[in-house]
Amino acid sequence: MTDSKYFTTTKKGEIFELKAELNSDKKEKKKEAVKKVIASMTVGKDVSALFPDVVNCMQTDNLELKKLVYLYLMNYAKSQPDMAIMAVNTFVKDCEDPNPLIRALAVRTMGCIRVDKITEYLCEPLRKCLKDEDPYVRKTAAVCVAKLHDINAQLVEDQGFLDTLKDLISDSNPMVVANAVAALSEIAESHPSSNLLDLNPQSINKLLTALNECTEWGQIFILDCLANYTPKDDREAQSICERVTPRLSHANSAVVLSAVKVLMKFMEMLSKDLDYYGTLLKKLAPPLVTLLSAEPELQYVALRNINLIVQKRPEILKHEMKVFFVKYNDPIYVKLEKLDIMIRLASQANIAQVLAELKEYATEVDVDFVRKAVRAIGRCAIKVEQSAERCVSTLLDLIQTKVNYVVQEAIVVIKDIFRKYPNKYESVIATLCENLDSLDEPEARAAMIWIVGEYAERIDNADELLESFLEGFHDESTQVQLQLLTAIVKLFLKKPTETQELVQQVLSLATQDSDNPDLRDRGYIYWRLLSTDPVAAKEVVLAEKPLISEETDLIEPTLLDELICYIGTLASVYHKPPSAFVEGGRGVVHKSLPPRTASSESTESPETAPAGAPSSEQPDVIPTQGDLLGDLLNLDLGPPVSGPPLATSSVQMGAVDLLGGGLDSLIGGPNFVAPPAAAVPANLGASMGSGLSDLFDLTSGVGTLSGSYVAPKAVWLPAMKAKGLEISGTFTRQVGSISMDLQLTNKALQVMTDFAIQFNRNSFGLAPAAPLQVHAPLSPNQTVEISLPLNTVGSVMKMEPLNNLQVAVKNNIDVFYFSTLYPLHILFVEDGKMDRQMFLATWKDIPNENEAQFQIRDCPLNAEAVSSRLQSSNIFTVAKRNVEGQDMLYQSLKLTNGIWVLAELRIQPGNPSFTLSLKCRAPEVSQHVYQAYETILKN
Amino acid sequence: MIGGLFIYNHKGEVLISRVYRDDIGRNAVDAFRVNVIHARQQVRSPVTNIARTSFFHVKRSNIWLAAVTKQNVNAAMVFEFLYKMCDVMAAYFGKISEENIKNNFVLIYELLDEILDFGYPQNSETGALKTFITQQGIKSQTKEEQSQITSQVTGQIGWRREGIKYRRNELFLDVLESVNLLMSPQGQVLSAHVSGRVVMKSYLSGMPECKFGMNDKIVIEKQGKGTADETSKRRPSAPARSGKQSIAIDDCTFHQCVRLSKFDSERSISFIPPDGEFELMRYRTTKDIILPFRVIPLVREVGRTKLEVKVVIKSNFKPSLLAQKIEVRIPTPLNTSGVQVICMKGKAKYKASENAIVWKIKRMAGMKESQISAEIELLPTNDKKKWARPPISMNFEVPFAPSGLKVRYLKVFEPKLNYSDHDVIKWVRYIGRSGIYETRC
C-alpha cells in the first residue's frame, strides 16, 4: 500500500467529498480520508473547513489515526480556537490512558496547540505527567513546560511548573534530566535576570553524571548548559574539564564541538603553568582534526569554529597545517574556509608548503576561490616577512598567466606589500605596468593608480599612464577617481615641470565637473594647498605613510571572546553575536569568558603574616589577579566615575589585607603599646645604645613642597599596535595629587575623536579621577598633551608585578589595550613622616624575615643631599646617626593605602654604594620601594 | 531550537512540512525555495540566512532537507540531526527518493513527531523506533511490552531493545581502512595517513556486554608495565610480543554505545552493541604505515614532441597475500597526439578524454614488481606554459590493514542468558583500500 495517491488532486468538490468520507462509518475509509487531508495540508491547501469532521475522528483506539488527527489539530487549532475546545476532553482523557505512549502523545500534542483556552485545561494533566511513573511521559512533559512557557510564561510561573522542572534535574532517568535541562535553559534565556538555572557544584555534578548515560542529543543539551556555568575557581574548572574530555571521542560532531566549547571556556580559568593546561591543549587538537572528516556541511560548521579557536588559541593547531590543505572534491564553501585557516596558521616554519599549495589553488576553476588564494599569498607576504620575496615572485608568476581576475587580484595585494615593505620590491613595477590595460575592476585600477602615483619618480612614463586613465574620468568609480586625483597631485609634486597641464586638468575635472562632494572637497583641498604653499603641499601629500598592520581581518577581541562562548551554534557560523540575527530578547544575553580565579589553596600566599595576626580571613578578601580579557575587556568605556565615599574605606581595607595583613595595629595608633627596650632587635641595638637625644634631632627642615621625581615620557602604546594612535606618558605626583601625563599622537590617516580611558583593577586602586578630556578631534600627525588626574579609590586587585597597570583607551576607531609599570613613589603620601618612638617600636615589631636588603650603587651624593632629595619625593628622614664613620639614615614613608615602609640607609663617605634595609608588613612592596629609591637618587 | 523541518523535491515542491515553533510561518517554506533551491548561483553555504531566519540544508540525491530556525541554535547539532533523519528514513524505507517519501509520508510525520519535540531532537535510534513506530498500528500491547518500549526509548541503552533472540550467536567485524599517500619522485613520503573504520555486524541474544581490544600502543604498553612481573615468571617470551606490533592511534571516535569515560580512563572499549550493523569506531593513524605499493616514475622528455614514461610498481607486503583491483593512472600532457604502451602485466589504455594512461591489473601478490613503459607523442604548441605534471595516482584493495591495526579480541558476556564467549561465532576481516594515493613525477 502506498500513500502517494493522496497527493493526487481530485477535482472540484474535494472538500465536500472528504467531509463525507470523514463521517463514514468504516474505520478504514475514515483513516484514508484523514490521510488525504494531511496530504493537502502539506502542500499548502487550506483544509481548515474540515475541522469539526476531523476532530470527530479523534476518539479512536487506532494510534496511527489519532496521531494524524493530532497533527491536523496542531496546524489548525489556532485558526479555529473555539472548535479546538472540542478536543480538550479527549486530551484530558488520553492523559489518563494506561498506555504511557498515549499519555505522552496527548501531553506532547496539547502543548503544541497554542490556544489560550486550551492551555488552562493543560495545567492539571501536565502536572500529573511531570510526576508520571513512566520516564517516557516525564521526558515529554518536561519539554511541554517549555512549550507552555512560550505561550503563557506567567501561567507557568504561577502554577509552580518551574520548580517541578528543576526537580527533574535530579531525576533517575538521564533522558528526563537532559530534556529538563534543555527546557530550563530555554526558559532561562528569556529571563536573563532570573536565577532559574541555579547551577551549583551539586547540580553540576548531577549533570556530569547524566552526561555519561544519556543519548547523544541529551549530551549536547547538557554540555551547552554546562558552558553557561562559571566555576568558582580553577580547581573546579579543572575537575569539570576532566569529566568533559571523554566526550571528545564521541562520533557525533555536535557533542564534540559542545565539549570543545566547555573546555575552551573553562580553560580561561586555568593557569598556564599547570601541567593540566598543557595536557588539555594537546587533547583538543586531534578531535578538531577529526571533525574535518565529517560530512561537508558539518565540516563547514567545524571550520568556522576552528577559525575562531585558531584566533583565540593558535597553539592548539599550529602543527596541523596540512589537514587544512584543500582537496579537489571539497565543496566551495569548505575550500574557502580552509584557505582562511591556512593563512592564520601560516608561519615561518611552514610557509614554503603553504605557498606551494596556494600557487596550486590559484590555477583552479572557481573564481572566488582563486581570488582568495591570490589574496592569501599577499597576506602571507605581509605576515611572514621572510617569505615576502618568495610571495612576490609567486605573484609575478601568476601575473604572467594573464588570467584577468588573477592579475587584478595580484595587483591589489602587491600594493599592500609595497606598503608593508617600502623600497624593497619596486623592481616589479615594470611588470605591473604591462598589465595596465587588462584591469577592469575598480579595486585593481585604484591599486594600480596608487602604485603609479606613489612611485612616479621611478616610472618614466607615469604621466602618460595616468593621463590614459584620465580620459574616461567620469566613467570611473569614486574609488578610482579619488585615487587618480591623489596620484596626479603626487606626480605633479615629484615632476612639476612636465605635468602642470595634467594636474590642472584633473583638478578641474574633480572640482567643476563632478557632483560627488567627497571628490570635489578633496580636489579643492589639493588645489588650495598647491596654490598657496607648494612646500606644505609636498609635506602633506608625500608624507610618510604609517605601516599597515599584519592581520587586518582578525575578529575584534571582545567579539571573539563572546563567540568562543557560542562555539557550535549559529553565532559561531556567522561570526556574529546572536543579537545580530535573532529577533527580540531571546538569546541575546551577552556572554563573556570567565576571569581566571585561583583556588584559595593555590594562591601563592605573599603574606608572611606576623604570628598572631588573623590570617584565616585573608584568602576570601584577596581579589586575586584576573587576566586582561576577563576584566579589562568587560570594562565599560564610558567616562569613569570616581567611587562613592563608602567604597573608599572598604577598598583601603582590602588593600591592607592584601598587602600585609594585620596592619591595622600600625595605623590605628591607640592599640599600639611600646614594647620594652630589651626586645629591640640586634641590628637596631647600636642605635639604641648611642642615646636617643641626638638620635632624633633631625627635622624635616630641608623639605620643600616641590613635586617628586618625574620620569621622562616613554612610549606605552606604539602606533603599529593601535591603528595609528601612539601614546606615551609618565606619572607625576605634585602636592598630594597623582596624575598621568599623556601624549597622544595620531599617526593614522583619519581624524580621531571620542577618546576615553579606563584602568583595570590594580594593586593600589589607581583610577582616573576625571574623564579623559581631548577637546578637539585629533587630526592626522597631530599631538596633544593631557594631564589626567588620578585617585586611589578604584577597585583593588593584586597585580603581577605589583605596580603593573593595565589600561584601555578607546577612540572612534577601536579600543586598545596596553599595560605599563608605574613608579611606586607616586604613591608616597605627604604625611609619611613617622614619629621617632613609633619608628623604633614599629621597626622592632616587624619580624626580621620581612627585612630586605638592597645595594644602591654609584650614587655620588652625601647623606645631606640624599636626605633632601628623598624628602622631595615624600621619603622622610626620621633620624640620622653616625656609627663608625658611616652615616645611618632612618627613614619612613607611607603608601596611599596606609602601608608604612621603614628604611635604614647606610652611607659610607667616599663609597658610592649605599646599603638600604627595608622593613615592611607587606614585604612584597620592598622591591618596588627600592626601585623608587634608585630612580629618585640617580636622576 | 529547530523551528521547522521541510522536505522538497528537486523542483522545490514541498513533500513534507512540519512546523515546531510558532515563529516559523508558511512563508519560510517559500523563502527557502526561492532563495536556495531556485537560486541562480551555485549554493555557497549550507547555512543561509534569509530575513533573520536561518535555513540549514542537506541534499540526498534529488531531495532537499531543510531545517529552519529563528534562534541561535547549535548548528552542529542541526546538521547531525538532518543526517540522522536521513539514516532513520533509509532504515524504514530504503533510498530517499521523491517516490519513497510520498509513499511514506504518514510514517515520516509520525517519525518527525517522535524524534523532534518542540525542535529538540529525541531518541532517534532506529532499533528503538522500530519497536513502536511500525505503521501497522500498535495492536494490543501488554503492559509489560509498553513499559519495555518506554524504558528502552528513554533508557541508557536506547539503541537496543530487550528480548532479542538468536539461535546462533554470531558477529562480524570489518576493519576498513583507506590509506592516503603523497610521495615525491625520489620516493620520499611527503604525507601519509590512514583513516579507518571498524564496522560490526552482530547477531547476539539478550543484552550482551562486549569488550573490544586491538593492538593500541597505549594499552599494550600499559599492560606491559602492569603485568610484566607475572607474565615474565610464567612465560618468559611474552614481553617480546608486545611493543613492536602495536600501533599509535592519533585520534578515534566511537559510536554512542561505547562508554567514553571508560575509554578515557582505562582506554578500554566496552559497549552493548545495537542489533545488526553499525560503525563501532573511526580512527586516524599517521605513524608506521605500511604502504602497500611503491610507484617509481621515470619521465624523460625527448625533444619537444616526445615523452618517454616508465613506471614501476612494487608491492610491499607478504607474498602470500593478494592485492586486487589495481589501477595506475598516469597523466599525459594536454597536447598528446598518440601513445604507445607496453606493460608486463594487466591491461593499459590511453584515455584521451581523461588525459591519462590507465593501467589495470586484476591481482598482484606481495613482494612482486611490474612495469609499464609508454611513448607519448606530442603536438608542437607555442603555449609557453609548461605542463604541470600532475601526480600519478593509484587505486587498489589489499586484504590487510595498512595501519597495522589488529583486532586482539572481542569478548562477549551476557550475564542473564546461558551462552558464553566461546559459543559466539566471530569473524574478522581486514580490507585496506587506497584513498588519495599519489606519487609526483
mmCIF file of N, CA, C and O in Angstrom, chain A residues 844-906:
data_model
loop_
_atom_site.group_PDB
_atom_site.id
_atom_site.type_symbol
_atom_site.label_atom_id
_atom_site.label_comp_id
_atom_site.label_asym_id
_atom_site.label_seq_id
_atom_site.Cartn_x
_atom_site.Cartn_y
_atom_site.Cartn_z
ATOM 1 N N LYS A 844 60.906 47.296 65.435
ATOM 2 C CA LYS A 844 61.124 46.115 66.238
ATOM 3 C C LYS A 844 59.971 45.124 66.061
ATOM 4 O O LYS A 844 60.154 43.910 66.072
ATOM 5 N N ASP A 845 58.803 45.708 65.866
ATOM 6 C CA ASP A 845 57.607 44.878 65.826
ATOM 7 C C ASP A 845 57.525 44.045 64.534
ATOM 8 O O ASP A 845 56.971 42.968 64.505
ATOM 9 N N ILE A 846 58.085 44.600 63.494
ATOM 10 C CA ILE A 846 58.009 43.867 62.221
ATOM 11 C C ILE A 846 59.029 42.734 62.265
ATOM 12 O O ILE A 846 60.184 42.951 62.602
ATOM 13 N N PRO A 847 58.591 41.521 61.978
ATOM 14 C CA PRO A 847 59.513 40.391 62.087
ATOM 15 C C PRO A 847 60.709 40.535 61.145
ATOM 16 O O PRO A 847 60.614 41.148 60.088
ATOM 17 N N ASN A 848 61.796 39.927 61.564
ATOM 18 C CA ASN A 848 63.030 40.067 60.805
ATOM 19 C C ASN A 848 62.945 39.485 59.398
ATOM 20 O O ASN A 848 63.630 39.931 58.498
ATOM 21 N N GLU A 849 62.114 38.465 59.236
ATOM 22 C CA GLU A 849 62.078 37.872 57.891
ATOM 23 C C GLU A 849 61.448 38.833 56.875
ATOM 24 O O GLU A 849 61.556 38.629 55.677
ATOM 25 N N ASN A 850 60.837 39.907 57.397
ATOM 26 C CA ASN A 850 60.290 40.895 56.468
ATOM 27 C C ASN A 850 61.328 41.918 56.012
ATOM 28 O O ASN A 850 61.026 42.806 55.239
ATOM 29 N N GLU A 851 62.539 41.803 56.551
ATOM 30 C CA GLU A 851 63.533 42.796 56.197
ATOM 31 C C GLU A 851 64.195 42.414 54.881
ATOM 32 O O GLU A 851 64.493 41.249 54.620
ATOM 33 N N ALA A 852 64.368 43.416 54.045
ATOM 34 C CA ALA A 852 65.025 43.144 52.767
ATOM 35 C C ALA A 852 66.183 44.110 52.611
ATOM 36 O O ALA A 852 66.079 45.275 52.992
ATOM 37 N N GLN A 853 67.287 43.605 52.076
ATOM 38 C CA GLN A 853 68.455 44.466 51.920
ATOM 39 C C GLN A 853 68.789 44.659 50.460
ATOM 40 O O GLN A 853 68.710 43.727 49.665
ATOM 41 N N PHE A 854 69.129 45.881 50.107
ATOM 42 C CA PHE A 854 69.462 46.182 48.713
ATOM 43 C C PHE A 854 70.720 47.028 48.679
ATOM 44 O O PHE A 854 71.061 47.706 49.643
ATOM 45 N N GLN A 855 71.392 46.993 47.550
ATOM 46 C CA GLN A 855 72.559 47.851 47.341
ATOM 47 C C GLN A 855 72.198 48.916 46.322
ATOM 48 O O GLN A 855 71.642 48.609 45.270
ATOM 49 N N ILE A 856 72.480 50.170 46.680
ATOM 50 C CA ILE A 856 72.318 51.234 45.686
ATOM 51 C C ILE A 856 73.728 51.628 45.277
ATOM 52 O O ILE A 856 74.500 52.116 46.101
ATOM 53 N N ARG A 857 74.087 51.361 44.049
ATOM 54 C CA ARG A 857 75.467 51.587 43.629
ATOM 55 C C ARG A 857 75.621 52.910 42.898
ATOM 56 O O ARG A 857 74.672 53.461 42.375
ATOM 57 N N ASP A 858 76.840 53.344 42.854
ATOM 58 C CA ASP A 858 77.220 54.514 42.043
ATOM 59 C C ASP A 858 76.362 55.727 42.326
ATOM 60 O O ASP A 858 75.821 56.346 41.411
ATOM 61 N N CYS A 859 76.187 56.046 43.573
ATOM 62 C CA CYS A 859 75.451 57.257 43.887
ATOM 63 C C CYS A 859 76.410 58.218 44.587
ATOM 64 O O CYS A 859 76.852 57.956 45.712
ATOM 65 N N PRO A 860 76.771 59.289 43.945
ATOM 66 C CA PRO A 860 77.836 60.146 44.457
ATOM 67 C C PRO A 860 77.375 61.126 45.548
ATOM 68 O O PRO A 860 78.177 61.913 46.048
ATOM 69 N N LEU A 861 76.116 61.089 45.927
ATOM 70 C CA LEU A 861 75.618 62.099 46.860
ATOM 71 C C LEU A 861 76.072 61.831 48.291
ATOM 72 O O LEU A 861 76.372 60.694 48.657
ATOM 73 N N ASN A 862 76.091 62.878 49.096
ATOM 74 C CA ASN A 862 76.344 62.668 50.521
ATOM 75 C C ASN A 862 75.016 62.566 51.268
ATOM 76 O O ASN A 862 73.940 62.747 50.684
ATOM 77 N N ALA A 863 75.108 62.289 52.544
ATOM 78 C CA ALA A 863 73.912 62.000 53.318
ATOM 79 C C ALA A 863 72.910 63.148 53.283
ATOM 80 O O ALA A 863 71.701 62.938 53.151
ATOM 81 N N GLU A 864 73.409 64.379 53.384
ATOM 82 C CA GLU A 864 72.528 65.549 53.359
ATOM 83 C C GLU A 864 71.719 65.597 52.078
ATOM 84 O O GLU A 864 70.496 65.714 52.078
ATOM 85 N N ALA A 865 72.457 65.494 50.982
ATOM 86 C CA ALA A 865 71.810 65.603 49.674
ATOM 87 C C ALA A 865 70.803 64.478 49.464
ATOM 88 O O ALA A 865 69.705 64.694 48.943
ATOM 89 N N VAL A 866 71.201 63.296 49.909
ATOM 90 C CA VAL A 866 70.302 62.147 49.772
ATOM 91 C C VAL A 866 69.014 62.438 50.515
ATOM 92 O O VAL A 866 67.915 62.287 49.989
ATOM 93 N N SER A 867 69.195 62.893 51.716
ATOM 94 C CA SER A 867 68.041 63.131 52.559
ATOM 95 C C SER A 867 67.089 64.152 51.933
ATOM 96 O O SER A 867 65.877 63.964 51.905
ATOM 97 N N SER A 868 67.660 65.227 51.404
ATOM 98 C CA SER A 868 66.774 66.264 50.881
ATOM 99 C C SER A 868 66.133 65.811 49.571
ATOM 100 O O SER A 868 64.971 66.078 49.306
ATOM 101 N N ARG A 869 66.909 65.088 48.802
ATOM 102 C CA ARG A 869 66.328 64.646 47.544
ATOM 103 C C ARG A 869 65.187 63.659 47.778
ATOM 104 O O ARG A 869 64.145 63.713 47.123
ATOM 105 N N LEU A 870 65.390 62.770 48.749
ATOM 106 C CA LEU A 870 64.346 61.791 49.024
ATOM 107 C C LEU A 870 63.104 62.466 49.600
ATOM 108 O O LEU A 870 61.985 62.086 49.289
ATOM 109 N N GLN A 871 63.388 63.510 50.379
ATOM 110 C CA GLN A 871 62.253 64.155 51.007
ATOM 111 C C GLN A 871 61.311 64.789 49.990
ATOM 112 O O GLN A 871 60.096 64.805 50.167
ATOM 113 N N SER A 872 61.890 65.299 48.904
ATOM 114 C CA SER A 872 61.011 65.908 47.903
ATOM 115 C C SER A 872 60.109 64.850 47.270
ATOM 116 O O SER A 872 59.109 65.177 46.655
ATOM 117 N N SER A 873 60.485 63.581 47.399
ATOM 118 C CA SER A 873 59.598 62.531 46.909
ATOM 119 C C SER A 873 58.878 61.843 48.059
ATOM 120 O O SER A 873 58.476 60.681 47.961
ATOM 121 N N ASN A 874 58.742 62.553 49.186
ATOM 122 C CA ASN A 874 57.983 62.057 50.328
ATOM 123 C C ASN A 874 58.592 60.847 51.017
ATOM 124 O O ASN A 874 57.888 59.987 51.538
ATOM 125 N N ILE A 875 59.911 60.742 50.974
ATOM 126 C CA ILE A 875 60.565 59.759 51.829
ATOM 127 C C ILE A 875 61.253 60.582 52.921
ATOM 128 O O ILE A 875 62.131 61.398 52.625
ATOM 129 N N PHE A 876 60.791 60.396 54.139
ATOM 130 C CA PHE A 876 61.212 61.314 55.196
ATOM 131 C C PHE A 876 62.281 60.686 56.075
ATOM 132 O O PHE A 876 62.191 59.506 56.424
ATOM 133 N N THR A 877 63.269 61.507 56.382
ATOM 134 C CA THR A 877 64.304 61.021 57.278
ATOM 135 C C THR A 877 63.843 61.282 58.710
ATOM 136 O O THR A 877 63.586 62.412 59.104
ATOM 137 N N VAL A 878 63.703 60.217 59.440
ATOM 138 C CA VAL A 878 63.220 60.323 60.806
ATOM 139 C C VAL A 878 64.401 60.615 61.744
ATOM 140 O O VAL A 878 64.298 61.375 62.684
ATOM 141 N N ALA A 879 65.516 59.985 61.427
ATOM 142 C CA ALA A 879 66.672 60.165 62.295
ATOM 143 C C ALA A 879 67.951 59.932 61.514
ATOM 144 O O ALA A 879 67.938 59.279 60.480
ATOM 145 N N LYS A 880 69.026 60.497 62.028
ATOM 146 C CA LYS A 880 70.298 60.310 61.361
ATOM 147 C C LYS A 880 71.338 60.036 62.428
ATOM 148 O O LYS A 880 71.290 60.590 63.525
ATOM 149 N N ARG A 881 72.256 59.170 62.133
ATOM 150 C CA ARG A 881 73.205 58.788 63.151
ATOM 151 C C ARG A 881 74.518 58.463 62.466
ATOM 152 O O ARG A 881 74.536 58.026 61.313
ATOM 153 N N ASN A 882 75.610 58.634 63.202
ATOM 154 C CA ASN A 882 76.870 58.268 62.620
ATOM 155 C C ASN A 882 77.469 57.147 63.448
ATOM 156 O O ASN A 882 77.725 57.287 64.625
ATOM 157 N N VAL A 883 77.668 56.018 62.854
ATOM 158 C CA VAL A 883 78.228 54.887 63.563
ATOM 159 C C VAL A 883 79.510 54.465 62.856
ATOM 160 O O VAL A 883 79.480 54.142 61.666
ATOM 161 N N GLU A 884 80.560 54.471 63.523
ATOM 162 C CA GLU A 884 81.860 54.050 62.993
ATOM 163 C C GLU A 884 82.118 54.656 61.632
ATOM 164 O O GLU A 884 82.447 53.994 60.669
ATOM 165 N N GLY A 885 81.901 55.938 61.519
ATOM 166 C CA GLY A 885 82.217 56.646 60.282
ATOM 167 C C GLY A 885 81.173 56.475 59.188
ATOM 168 O O GLY A 885 81.290 57.039 58.108
ATOM 169 N N GLN A 886 80.152 55.708 59.498
ATOM 170 C CA GLN A 886 79.108 55.558 58.473
ATOM 171 C C GLN A 886 77.917 56.413 58.847
ATOM 172 O O GLN A 886 77.576 56.540 60.023
ATOM 173 N N ASP A 887 77.278 56.980 57.864
ATOM 174 C CA ASP A 887 76.050 57.721 58.120
ATOM 175 C C ASP A 887 74.889 56.752 58.027
ATOM 176 O O ASP A 887 74.749 56.025 57.036
ATOM 177 N N MET A 888 74.066 56.737 59.059
ATOM 178 C CA MET A 888 72.872 55.903 59.018
ATOM 179 C C MET A 888 71.672 56.821 58.954
ATOM 180 O O MET A 888 71.481 57.663 59.830
ATOM 181 N N LEU A 889 70.868 56.663 57.927
ATOM 182 C CA LEU A 889 69.638 57.446 57.825
ATOM 183 C C LEU A 889 68.466 56.512 58.103
ATOM 184 O O LEU A 889 68.366 55.437 57.517
ATOM 185 N N TYR A 890 67.612 56.931 59.015
ATOM 186 C CA TYR A 890 66.401 56.152 59.281
ATOM 187 C C TYR A 890 65.241 56.885 58.657
ATOM 188 O O TYR A 890 65.016 58.055 58.937
ATOM 189 N N GLN A 891 64.565 56.207 57.790
ATOM 190 C CA GLN A 891 63.553 56.905 57.003
ATOM 191 C C GLN A 891 62.226 56.179 57.041
ATOM 192 O O GLN A 891 62.162 54.967 57.237
ATOM 193 N N SER A 892 61.178 56.951 56.799
ATOM 194 C CA SER A 892 59.862 56.319 56.739
ATOM 195 C C SER A 892 59.096 56.872 55.544
ATOM 196 O O SER A 892 59.360 57.977 55.082
ATOM 197 N N LEU A 893 58.185 56.076 55.063
ATOM 198 C CA LEU A 893 57.287 56.563 54.019
ATOM 199 C C LEU A 893 55.983 55.805 54.155
ATOM 200 O O LEU A 893 55.935 54.700 54.719
ATOM 201 N N LYS A 894 54.951 56.413 53.638
ATOM 202 C CA LYS A 894 53.640 55.772 53.733
ATOM 203 C C LYS A 894 53.016 55.736 52.341
ATOM 204 O O LYS A 894 53.094 56.717 51.594
ATOM 205 N N LEU A 895 52.419 54.606 52.025
ATOM 206 C CA LEU A 895 51.756 54.476 50.723
ATOM 207 C C LEU A 895 50.315 54.945 50.821
ATOM 208 O O LEU A 895 49.756 55.038 51.917
ATOM 209 N N THR A 896 49.729 55.209 49.684
ATOM 210 C CA THR A 896 48.355 55.724 49.664
ATOM 211 C C THR A 896 47.389 54.808 50.375
ATOM 212 O O THR A 896 46.373 55.241 50.884
ATOM 213 N N ASN A 897 47.664 53.520 50.418
ATOM 214 C CA ASN A 897 46.727 52.628 51.085
ATOM 215 C C ASN A 897 47.094 52.419 52.546
ATOM 216 O O ASN A 897 46.621 51.496 53.194
ATOM 217 N N GLY A 898 47.962 53.259 53.082
ATOM 218 C CA GLY A 898 48.219 53.225 54.512
ATOM 219 C C GLY A 898 49.327 52.293 54.951
ATOM 220 O O GLY A 898 49.534 52.095 56.132
ATOM 221 N N ILE A 899 50.023 51.721 54.008
ATOM 222 C CA ILE A 899 51.115 50.839 54.387
ATOM 223 C C ILE A 899 52.365 51.671 54.683
ATOM 224 O O ILE A 899 52.739 52.543 53.897
ATOM 225 N N TRP A 900 52.979 51.377 55.828
ATOM 226 C CA TRP A 900 54.211 52.076 56.189
ATOM 227 C C TRP A 900 55.402 51.259 55.738
ATOM 228 O O TRP A 900 55.401 50.046 55.830
ATOM 229 N N VAL A 901 56.430 51.957 55.265
ATOM 230 C CA VAL A 901 57.686 51.281 54.946
ATOM 231 C C VAL A 901 58.784 52.000 55.722
ATOM 232 O O VAL A 901 58.868 53.229 55.702
ATOM 233 N N LEU A 902 59.569 51.243 56.444
ATOM 234 C CA LEU A 902 60.657 51.817 57.222
ATOM 235 C C LEU A 902 61.983 51.460 56.559
ATOM 236 O O LEU A 902 62.141 50.344 56.061
ATOM 237 N N ALA A 903 62.902 52.417 56.576
ATOM 238 C CA ALA A 903 64.147 52.169 55.858
ATOM 239 C C ALA A 903 65.345 52.577 56.698
ATOM 240 O O ALA A 903 65.290 53.511 57.500
ATOM 241 N N GLU A 904 66.414 51.836 56.478
ATOM 242 C CA GLU A 904 67.688 52.225 57.077
ATOM 243 C C GLU A 904 68.670 52.318 55.928
ATOM 244 O O GLU A 904 68.887 51.348 55.201
ATOM 245 N N LEU A 905 69.251 53.519 55.753
ATOM 246 C CA LEU A 905 70.142 53.719 54.615
ATOM 247 C C LEU A 905 71.539 53.955 55.173
ATOM 248 O O LEU A 905 71.768 54.881 55.943
ATOM 249 N N ARG A 906 72.470 53.086 54.796
ATOM 250 C CA ARG A 906 73.826 53.202 55.334
ATOM 251 C C ARG A 906 74.721 53.796 54.257
ATOM 252 O O ARG A 906 74.850 53.259 53.163
#
